[in-house]
Amino acid sequence: MKINNIDGEIVKDNETYLLKDNTSLKNLVVSSTTLHPGKSTRGHSHPGKEEVYMIMSGTGRMQLDDNEFNISGGEMILIEDGVFHRVHNTGEEDLYMVCIFDGDRNH
């Protein structure tokens, strides 16, 4: 499986983003998001759950609770239990990221 195509099932495909979840693993979900320029994810938190975001390409800003910082391709963000997180695409190209989380919840 190539990192730039995690396969999986399309969960959402709209003017904001293309979201796919690969649920072939027993305990983890590998999700990919192609976030379009000028758009933002809704933002959410998961009490009792951790998540890893790998920014594959593009540029933007990551919000973790009240902390916001620049992100770009090649970076990894570890999201601790219950922390609110949201991504903003501030670039002129799609921001592509892969997220890994415990499959024991709705995404």
Coordinates of C-alpha atoms in Angstrom, one line a residue:
M1 CA 0.0 0.0 0.0
K2 CA 1.5 3.3 -1.1
I3 CA 1.4 6.1 1.5
N4 CA -0.1 8.5 -1.1
N5 CA -3.0 6.2 -1.7
I6 CA -4.3 4.4 1.4
D7 CA -7.3 3.1 -0.5
G8 CA -10.4 2.7 1.7
E9 CA -14.0 3.7 1.4
I10 CA -15.0 7.3 0.5
V11 CA -16.7 8.8 3.6
K12 CA -17.1 12.4 2.3
D13 CA -16.5 14.1 -1.0
N14 CA -17.5 17.7 -1.2
E15 CA -16.2 21.2 -1.9
T16 CA -14.2 21.1 1.4
Y17 CA -12.5 17.8 1.2
L18 CA -12.3 14.2 0.1
L19 CA -12.2 11.8 3.1
K20 CA -11.5 8.1 2.9
D21 CA -11.2 5.5 5.7
N22 CA -9.3 2.2 5.3
T23 CA -10.7 -0.2 7.9
S24 CA -8.8 -3.3 6.8
L25 CA -6.8 -3.4 10.1
K26 CA -8.3 -5.0 13.2
N27 CA -7.8 -2.2 15.7
L28 CA -6.7 0.9 13.8
V29 CA -8.3 3.0 11.1
V30 CA -6.1 4.7 8.5
S31 CA -7.9 7.8 7.1
S32 CA -6.8 10.1 4.4
T33 CA -8.0 13.7 3.9
T34 CA -7.5 15.9 0.8
L35 CA -8.3 19.3 2.1
H36 CA -8.9 21.9 -0.6
P37 CA -7.3 25.4 -0.6
G38 CA -8.9 27.9 1.7
K39 CA -10.9 25.2 3.5
S40 CA -10.9 23.9 7.1
T41 CA -11.9 20.6 8.7
R42 CA -14.8 20.9 11.1
G43 CA -12.6 20.2 14.1
H44 CA -13.4 17.7 16.8
S45 CA -12.0 15.9 19.9
H46 CA -12.1 12.3 21.1
P47 CA -12.2 11.8 24.8
G48 CA -10.2 8.7 25.7
K49 CA -8.6 8.5 22.2
E50 CA -5.3 9.5 20.7
E51 CA -4.7 10.3 17.0
V52 CA -1.7 10.7 14.7
Y53 CA -1.8 13.1 11.7
M54 CA 0.9 12.8 9.0
I55 CA 1.0 15.8 6.7
M56 CA 2.0 14.4 3.3
S57 CA 1.8 17.5 1.1
G58 CA 0.6 21.0 1.1
T59 CA 0.7 23.8 3.8
G60 CA -1.7 25.0 6.4
R61 CA -2.3 25.6 10.1
M62 CA -3.1 23.0 12.8
Q63 CA -5.2 24.0 15.8
L64 CA -4.7 21.9 19.0
D65 CA -7.0 23.3 21.7
D66 CA -5.9 27.0 22.0
N67 CA -2.5 26.4 20.3
E68 CA -2.2 27.1 16.5
F69 CA 0.9 26.6 14.4
N70 CA 2.0 26.2 10.7
I71 CA 2.2 22.7 9.2
S72 CA 3.6 21.4 5.9
G73 CA 4.3 18.2 4.0
G74 CA 6.6 15.8 5.9
E75 CA 5.4 16.7 9.4
M76 CA 3.7 14.5 12.0
I77 CA 1.4 15.7 14.7
L78 CA 0.6 13.6 17.8
I79 CA -2.8 14.5 19.2
E80 CA -3.3 13.6 22.8
D81 CA -6.4 12.2 24.4
G82 CA -9.3 14.6 24.2
V83 CA -7.5 17.5 22.5
F84 CA -9.6 19.5 20.1
H85 CA -8.0 19.5 16.7
R86 CA -8.7 21.3 13.4
V87 CA -6.7 21.8 10.2
H88 CA -6.8 24.9 7.9
N89 CA -5.5 24.8 4.4
T90 CA -3.7 28.1 4.0
G91 CA -2.0 27.2 0.7
E92 CA -2.9 27.4 -2.9
E93 CA -2.9 23.6 -3.4
D94 CA -4.6 20.6 -1.8
L95 CA -3.3 19.7 1.6
Y96 CA -3.1 15.9 1.8
M97 CA -2.8 14.2 5.2
V98 CA -3.1 10.6 6.6
C99 CA -4.6 10.1 10.0
I100 CA -4.3 7.0 12.2
F101 CA -6.7 6.3 15.1
D102 CA -8.2 3.6 17.2
G103 CA -11.1 2.2 15.2
D104 CA -13.3 1.9 18.3
R105 CA -15.2 5.1 17.5
N106 CA -17.0 7.0 14.8
H107 CA -14.8 9.3 12.9

